mmCIF file with all atom_site columns, C-alpha atoms in Angstrom:
data_model
loop_
_atom_site.group_PDB
_atom_site.id
_atom_site.type_symbol
_atom_site.label_atom_id
_atom_site.label_alt_id
_atom_site.label_comp_id
_atom_site.label_asym_id
_atom_site.label_entity_id
_atom_site.label_seq_id
_atom_site.pdbx_PDB_ins_code
_atom_site.Cartn_x
_atom_site.Cartn_y
_atom_site.Cartn_z
_atom_site.occupancy
_atom_site.B_iso_or_equiv
_atom_site.pdbx_formal_charge
_atom_site.auth_seq_id
_atom_site.auth_comp_id
_atom_site.auth_asym_id
_atom_site.auth_atom_id
_atom_site.pdbx_PDB_model_num
ATOM 1   C CA . UNK Z 1 1   ? 64.841 117.178 75.472 1.00 0.00 ? 28  UNK Z CA 1
ATOM 2   C CA . UNK Z 1 2   ? 64.748 114.714 77.283 1.00 0.00 ? 29  UNK Z CA 1
ATOM 3   C CA . UNK Z 1 3   ? 65.159 116.608 81.241 1.00 0.00 ? 30  UNK Z CA 1
ATOM 4   C CA . UNK Z 1 4   ? 65.973 119.916 79.939 1.00 0.00 ? 31  UNK Z CA 1
ATOM 5   C CA . UNK Z 1 5   ? 63.463 122.064 82.144 1.00 0.00 ? 32  UNK Z CA 1
ATOM 6   C CA . UNK Z 1 6   ? 64.105 119.477 85.282 1.00 0.00 ? 33  UNK Z CA 1
ATOM 7   C CA . UNK Z 1 7   ? 68.016 120.214 84.662 1.00 0.00 ? 34  UNK Z CA 1
ATOM 8   C CA . UNK Z 1 8   ? 67.479 123.290 84.232 1.00 0.00 ? 35  UNK Z CA 1
ATOM 9   C CA . UNK Z 1 9   ? 65.292 124.480 87.151 1.00 0.00 ? 36  UNK Z CA 1
ATOM 10  C CA . UNK Z 1 10  ? 68.859 122.470 89.394 1.00 0.00 ? 37  UNK Z CA 1
ATOM 11  C CA . UNK Z 1 11  ? 70.726 125.220 87.463 1.00 0.00 ? 38  UNK Z CA 1
ATOM 12  C CA . UNK Z 1 12  ? 68.821 128.372 88.696 1.00 0.00 ? 39  UNK Z CA 1
ATOM 13  C CA . UNK Z 1 13  ? 69.087 127.008 91.853 1.00 0.00 ? 40  UNK Z CA 1
ATOM 14  C CA . UNK Z 1 14  ? 72.239 126.347 92.026 1.00 0.00 ? 41  UNK Z CA 1
ATOM 15  C CA . UNK Z 1 15  ? 73.626 129.759 90.496 1.00 0.00 ? 42  UNK Z CA 1
ATOM 16  C CA . UNK Z 1 16  ? 72.775 131.040 94.404 1.00 0.00 ? 43  UNK Z CA 1
ATOM 17  C CA . UNK Z 1 17  ? 74.750 128.825 96.254 1.00 0.00 ? 44  UNK Z CA 1
ATOM 18  C CA . UNK Z 1 18  ? 78.170 129.641 93.920 1.00 0.00 ? 45  UNK Z CA 1
ATOM 19  C CA . UNK Z 1 19  ? 80.540 131.723 94.752 1.00 0.00 ? 46  UNK Z CA 1
ATOM 20  C CA . UNK Z 1 20  ? 80.520 135.470 93.805 1.00 0.00 ? 47  UNK Z CA 1
ATOM 21  C CA . UNK Z 1 21  ? 80.552 135.123 89.523 1.00 0.00 ? 48  UNK Z CA 1
ATOM 22  C CA . UNK Z 1 22  ? 83.033 136.345 87.662 1.00 0.00 ? 49  UNK Z CA 1
ATOM 23  C CA . UNK Z 1 23  ? 82.773 139.595 85.241 1.00 0.00 ? 50  UNK Z CA 1
ATOM 24  C CA . UNK Z 1 24  ? 83.608 139.710 81.346 1.00 0.00 ? 51  UNK Z CA 1
ATOM 25  C CA . UNK Z 1 25  ? 84.081 142.518 81.088 1.00 0.00 ? 52  UNK Z CA 1
ATOM 26  C CA . UNK Z 1 26  ? 86.596 142.638 77.693 1.00 0.00 ? 53  UNK Z CA 1
ATOM 27  C CA . UNK Z 1 27  ? 83.828 140.347 75.414 1.00 0.00 ? 54  UNK Z CA 1
ATOM 28  C CA . UNK Z 1 28  ? 83.748 141.288 72.121 1.00 0.00 ? 55  UNK Z CA 1
ATOM 29  C CA . UNK Z 1 29  ? 80.485 143.451 70.800 1.00 0.00 ? 56  UNK Z CA 1
ATOM 30  C CA . UNK Z 1 30  ? 78.925 141.473 68.488 1.00 0.00 ? 57  UNK Z CA 1
ATOM 31  C CA . UNK Z 1 31  ? 78.972 138.401 71.555 1.00 0.00 ? 58  UNK Z CA 1
ATOM 32  C CA . UNK Z 1 32  ? 76.745 141.117 73.862 1.00 0.00 ? 59  UNK Z CA 1
ATOM 33  C CA . UNK Z 1 33  ? 74.367 142.318 71.109 1.00 0.00 ? 60  UNK Z CA 1
ATOM 34  C CA . UNK Z 1 34  ? 74.053 138.358 70.912 1.00 0.00 ? 61  UNK Z CA 1
ATOM 35  C CA . UNK Z 1 35  ? 73.359 137.932 74.849 1.00 0.00 ? 62  UNK Z CA 1
ATOM 36  C CA . UNK Z 1 36  ? 71.764 142.050 74.004 1.00 0.00 ? 63  UNK Z CA 1
ATOM 37  C CA . UNK Z 1 37  ? 69.194 139.723 71.763 1.00 0.00 ? 64  UNK Z CA 1
ATOM 38  C CA . UNK Z 1 38  ? 67.937 137.031 73.836 1.00 0.00 ? 65  UNK Z CA 1
ATOM 39  C CA . UNK Z 1 39  ? 67.787 139.609 76.304 1.00 0.00 ? 66  UNK Z CA 1
ATOM 40  C CA . UNK Z 1 40  ? 65.186 141.046 74.069 1.00 0.00 ? 67  UNK Z CA 1
ATOM 41  C CA . UNK Z 1 41  ? 63.515 137.735 74.272 1.00 0.00 ? 68  UNK Z CA 1
ATOM 42  C CA . UNK Z 1 42  ? 62.922 137.127 78.321 1.00 0.00 ? 69  UNK Z CA 1
ATOM 43  C CA . UNK Z 1 43  ? 60.910 138.468 79.991 1.00 0.00 ? 70  UNK Z CA 1
ATOM 44  C CA . UNK Z 1 44  ? 62.496 138.743 84.006 1.00 0.00 ? 71  UNK Z CA 1
ATOM 45  C CA . UNK Z 1 45  ? 65.284 140.425 83.592 1.00 0.00 ? 72  UNK Z CA 1
ATOM 46  C CA . UNK Z 1 46  ? 66.456 138.562 86.292 1.00 0.00 ? 73  UNK Z CA 1
ATOM 47  C CA . UNK Z 1 47  ? 66.060 135.321 84.247 1.00 0.00 ? 74  UNK Z CA 1
ATOM 48  C CA . UNK Z 1 48  ? 69.530 134.551 84.084 1.00 0.00 ? 75  UNK Z CA 1
ATOM 49  C CA . UNK Z 1 49  ? 71.156 133.739 80.593 1.00 0.00 ? 76  UNK Z CA 1
ATOM 50  C CA . UNK Z 1 50  ? 72.875 130.050 80.708 1.00 0.00 ? 77  UNK Z CA 1
ATOM 51  C CA . UNK Z 1 51  ? 75.440 128.549 78.470 1.00 0.00 ? 78  UNK Z CA 1
ATOM 52  C CA . UNK Z 1 52  ? 77.403 125.702 78.553 1.00 0.00 ? 79  UNK Z CA 1
ATOM 53  C CA . UNK Z 1 53  ? 80.506 124.512 77.259 1.00 0.00 ? 80  UNK Z CA 1
ATOM 54  C CA . UNK Z 1 54  ? 81.786 120.970 76.821 1.00 0.00 ? 81  UNK Z CA 1
ATOM 55  C CA . UNK Z 1 55  ? 84.053 118.972 78.587 1.00 0.00 ? 82  UNK Z CA 1
ATOM 56  C CA . UNK Z 1 56  ? 87.315 121.607 79.542 1.00 0.00 ? 83  UNK Z CA 1
ATOM 57  C CA . UNK Z 1 57  ? 88.607 125.448 80.457 1.00 0.00 ? 84  UNK Z CA 1
ATOM 58  C CA . UNK Z 1 58  ? 90.208 125.645 77.927 1.00 0.00 ? 85  UNK Z CA 1
ATOM 59  C CA . UNK Z 1 59  ? 87.193 125.534 76.010 1.00 0.00 ? 86  UNK Z CA 1
ATOM 60  C CA . UNK Z 1 60  ? 85.894 128.615 77.583 1.00 0.00 ? 87  UNK Z CA 1
ATOM 61  C CA . UNK Z 1 61  ? 87.405 130.918 75.483 1.00 0.00 ? 88  UNK Z CA 1
ATOM 62  C CA . UNK Z 1 62  ? 87.011 128.824 71.844 1.00 0.00 ? 89  UNK Z CA 1
ATOM 63  C CA . UNK Z 1 63  ? 82.971 129.281 72.725 1.00 0.00 ? 90  UNK Z CA 1
ATOM 64  C CA . UNK Z 1 64  ? 83.373 132.786 73.563 1.00 0.00 ? 91  UNK Z CA 1
ATOM 65  C CA . UNK Z 1 65  ? 85.063 133.692 70.215 1.00 0.00 ? 92  UNK Z CA 1
ATOM 66  C CA . UNK Z 1 66  ? 82.265 131.126 68.756 1.00 0.00 ? 93  UNK Z CA 1
ATOM 67  C CA . UNK Z 1 67  ? 79.285 132.744 69.721 1.00 0.00 ? 94  UNK Z CA 1
ATOM 68  C CA . UNK Z 1 68  ? 81.057 136.019 69.009 1.00 0.00 ? 95  UNK Z CA 1
ATOM 69  C CA . UNK Z 1 69  ? 81.189 134.507 65.403 1.00 0.00 ? 96  UNK Z CA 1
ATOM 70  C CA . UNK Z 1 70  ? 77.718 133.303 65.485 1.00 0.00 ? 97  UNK Z CA 1
ATOM 71  C CA . UNK Z 1 71  ? 78.337 129.774 65.511 1.00 0.00 ? 98  UNK Z CA 1
ATOM 72  C CA . UNK Z 1 72  ? 77.944 128.918 69.420 1.00 0.00 ? 99  UNK Z CA 1
ATOM 73  C CA . UNK Z 1 73  ? 79.259 125.512 69.930 1.00 0.00 ? 100 UNK Z CA 1
ATOM 74  C CA . UNK Z 1 74  ? 76.413 125.342 72.604 1.00 0.00 ? 101 UNK Z CA 1
ATOM 75  C CA . UNK Z 1 75  ? 73.060 123.333 72.046 1.00 0.00 ? 102 UNK Z CA 1
ATOM 76  C CA . UNK Z 1 76  ? 69.709 125.379 72.523 1.00 0.00 ? 103 UNK Z CA 1
ATOM 77  C CA . UNK Z 1 77  ? 66.757 123.348 75.073 1.00 0.00 ? 104 UNK Z CA 1
ATOM 78  C CA . UNK Z 1 78  ? 64.203 125.781 75.394 1.00 0.00 ? 105 UNK Z CA 1
ATOM 79  C CA . UNK Z 1 79  ? 62.799 129.599 74.378 1.00 0.00 ? 106 UNK Z CA 1
ATOM 80  C CA . UNK Z 1 80  ? 59.849 130.254 75.992 1.00 0.00 ? 107 UNK Z CA 1
ATOM 81  C CA . UNK Z 1 81  ? 58.115 133.267 77.206 1.00 0.00 ? 108 UNK Z CA 1
ATOM 82  C CA . UNK Z 1 82  ? 59.895 133.579 79.965 1.00 0.00 ? 109 UNK Z CA 1
ATOM 83  C CA . UNK Z 1 83  ? 63.588 131.662 79.577 1.00 0.00 ? 110 UNK Z CA 1
ATOM 84  C CA . UNK Z 1 84  ? 65.669 132.136 76.939 1.00 0.00 ? 111 UNK Z CA 1
ATOM 85  C CA . UNK Z 1 85  ? 68.935 130.013 77.457 1.00 0.00 ? 112 UNK Z CA 1
ATOM 86  C CA . UNK Z 1 86  ? 71.629 127.548 76.454 1.00 0.00 ? 113 UNK Z CA 1
ATOM 87  C CA . UNK Z 1 87  ? 72.244 124.956 78.348 1.00 0.00 ? 114 UNK Z CA 1
ATOM 88  C CA . UNK Z 1 88  ? 75.251 122.441 78.294 1.00 0.00 ? 115 UNK Z CA 1
ATOM 89  C CA . UNK Z 1 89  ? 77.116 122.049 81.027 1.00 0.00 ? 116 UNK Z CA 1
ATOM 90  C CA . UNK Z 1 90  ? 78.490 123.402 84.650 1.00 0.00 ? 117 UNK Z CA 1
ATOM 91  C CA . UNK Z 1 91  ? 78.801 127.315 83.307 1.00 0.00 ? 118 UNK Z CA 1
ATOM 92  C CA . UNK Z 1 92  ? 76.235 129.903 84.130 1.00 0.00 ? 119 UNK Z CA 1
ATOM 93  C CA . UNK Z 1 93  ? 76.783 133.109 82.624 1.00 0.00 ? 120 UNK Z CA 1
ATOM 94  C CA . UNK Z 1 94  ? 74.580 136.094 83.178 1.00 0.00 ? 121 UNK Z CA 1
ATOM 95  C CA . UNK Z 1 95  ? 74.132 139.910 81.990 1.00 0.00 ? 122 UNK Z CA 1
ATOM 96  C CA . UNK Z 1 96  ? 74.942 142.437 83.394 1.00 0.00 ? 123 UNK Z CA 1
ATOM 97  C CA . UNK Z 1 97  ? 72.938 145.504 83.150 1.00 0.00 ? 124 UNK Z CA 1
ATOM 98  C CA . UNK Z 1 98  ? 73.573 149.205 83.093 1.00 0.00 ? 125 UNK Z CA 1
ATOM 99  C CA . UNK Z 1 99  ? 70.858 151.528 84.740 1.00 0.00 ? 126 UNK Z CA 1
ATOM 100 C CA . UNK Z 1 100 ? 69.745 152.444 81.071 1.00 0.00 ? 127 UNK Z CA 1
ATOM 101 C CA . UNK Z 1 101 ? 69.288 148.659 81.542 1.00 0.00 ? 128 UNK Z CA 1
ATOM 102 C CA . UNK Z 1 102 ? 71.867 148.046 78.864 1.00 0.00 ? 129 UNK Z CA 1
ATOM 103 C CA . UNK Z 1 103 ? 74.514 144.959 79.005 1.00 0.00 ? 130 UNK Z CA 1
ATOM 104 C CA . UNK Z 1 104 ? 77.999 145.763 81.323 1.00 0.00 ? 131 UNK Z CA 1
ATOM 105 C CA . UNK Z 1 105 ? 79.594 143.009 81.048 1.00 0.00 ? 132 UNK Z CA 1
ATOM 106 C CA . UNK Z 1 106 ? 78.714 138.930 81.700 1.00 0.00 ? 133 UNK Z CA 1
ATOM 107 C CA . UNK Z 1 107 ? 78.514 137.513 85.476 1.00 0.00 ? 134 UNK Z CA 1
ATOM 108 C CA . UNK Z 1 108 ? 80.090 133.973 85.296 1.00 0.00 ? 135 UNK Z CA 1
ATOM 109 C CA . UNK Z 1 109 ? 79.336 131.764 87.508 1.00 0.00 ? 136 UNK Z CA 1
ATOM 110 C CA . UNK Z 1 110 ? 80.292 128.015 87.707 1.00 0.00 ? 137 UNK Z CA 1
ATOM 111 C CA . UNK Z 1 111 ? 78.143 125.781 88.494 1.00 0.00 ? 138 UNK Z CA 1
ATOM 112 C CA . UNK Z 1 112 ? 78.923 122.280 90.348 1.00 0.00 ? 139 UNK Z CA 1
ATOM 113 C CA . UNK Z 1 113 ? 77.067 119.837 88.748 1.00 0.00 ? 140 UNK Z CA 1
ATOM 114 C CA . UNK Z 1 114 ? 77.933 116.515 88.189 1.00 0.00 ? 141 UNK Z CA 1
ATOM 115 C CA . UNK Z 1 115 ? 79.788 116.042 84.348 1.00 0.00 ? 142 UNK Z CA 1
ATOM 116 C CA . UNK Z 1 116 ? 79.306 112.755 82.184 1.00 0.00 ? 143 UNK Z CA 1
ATOM 117 C CA . UNK Z 1 117 ? 83.561 114.103 81.327 1.00 0.00 ? 144 UNK Z CA 1
ATOM 118 C CA . UNK Z 1 118 ? 83.558 112.693 85.409 1.00 0.00 ? 145 UNK Z CA 1
ATOM 119 C CA . UNK Z 1 119 ? 85.388 115.488 87.542 1.00 0.00 ? 146 UNK Z CA 1
ATOM 120 C CA . UNK Z 1 120 ? 84.154 119.582 87.094 1.00 0.00 ? 147 UNK Z CA 1
ATOM 121 C CA . UNK Z 1 121 ? 86.742 121.907 85.730 1.00 0.00 ? 148 UNK Z CA 1
ATOM 122 C CA . UNK Z 1 122 ? 89.265 122.556 88.190 1.00 0.00 ? 149 UNK Z CA 1
ATOM 123 C CA . UNK Z 1 123 ? 91.273 125.146 85.936 1.00 0.00 ? 150 UNK Z CA 1
ATOM 124 C CA . UNK Z 1 124 ? 88.624 126.545 86.089 1.00 0.00 ? 151 UNK Z CA 1
ATOM 125 C CA . UNK Z 1 125 ? 89.721 129.606 88.372 1.00 0.00 ? 152 UNK Z CA 1
ATOM 126 C CA . UNK Z 1 126 ? 92.855 130.054 87.734 1.00 0.00 ? 153 UNK Z CA 1
ATOM 127 C CA . UNK Z 1 127 ? 91.649 130.376 83.615 1.00 0.00 ? 154 UNK Z CA 1
ATOM 128 C CA . UNK Z 1 128 ? 89.233 133.134 84.849 1.00 0.00 ? 155 UNK Z CA 1
ATOM 129 C CA . UNK Z 1 129 ? 90.867 135.813 86.675 1.00 0.00 ? 156 UNK Z CA 1
ATOM 130 C CA . UNK Z 1 130 ? 88.361 138.045 88.825 1.00 0.00 ? 157 UNK Z CA 1
ATOM 131 C CA . UNK Z 1 131 ? 88.224 140.877 87.295 1.00 0.00 ? 158 UNK Z CA 1
ATOM 132 C CA . UNK Z 1 132 ? 85.429 142.429 89.079 1.00 0.00 ? 159 UNK Z CA 1
ATOM 133 C CA . UNK Z 1 133 ? 85.953 145.210 91.745 1.00 0.00 ? 160 UNK Z CA 1
#
């Protein structure tokens, strides 16, 4: 694990400073139900479920596909009463809940953390159009 907790805290503190998050409306049902299962382990609804992908923006679609198939390429850092997250690099994915508490869509924010692969993803904004209203 190493400095897992401090990394997560740093990401959570960054999420308030990023530009308005992207929203994925067409996420597969399998992926949404997996997010729903993670949500059941989260005591505080405001806690984020974090997802990260290793290197480039074009890996994003593959990561969603892998997660939907139950073979997520991300790694679990920690699971506790108040936090269930998967974290790798610099993408934060938060469930957006509707009035009934179901997962309506996924809000995705880019967190400009230093990357061991060099510069942060430059192509992310182009690769993910903003569908939020």
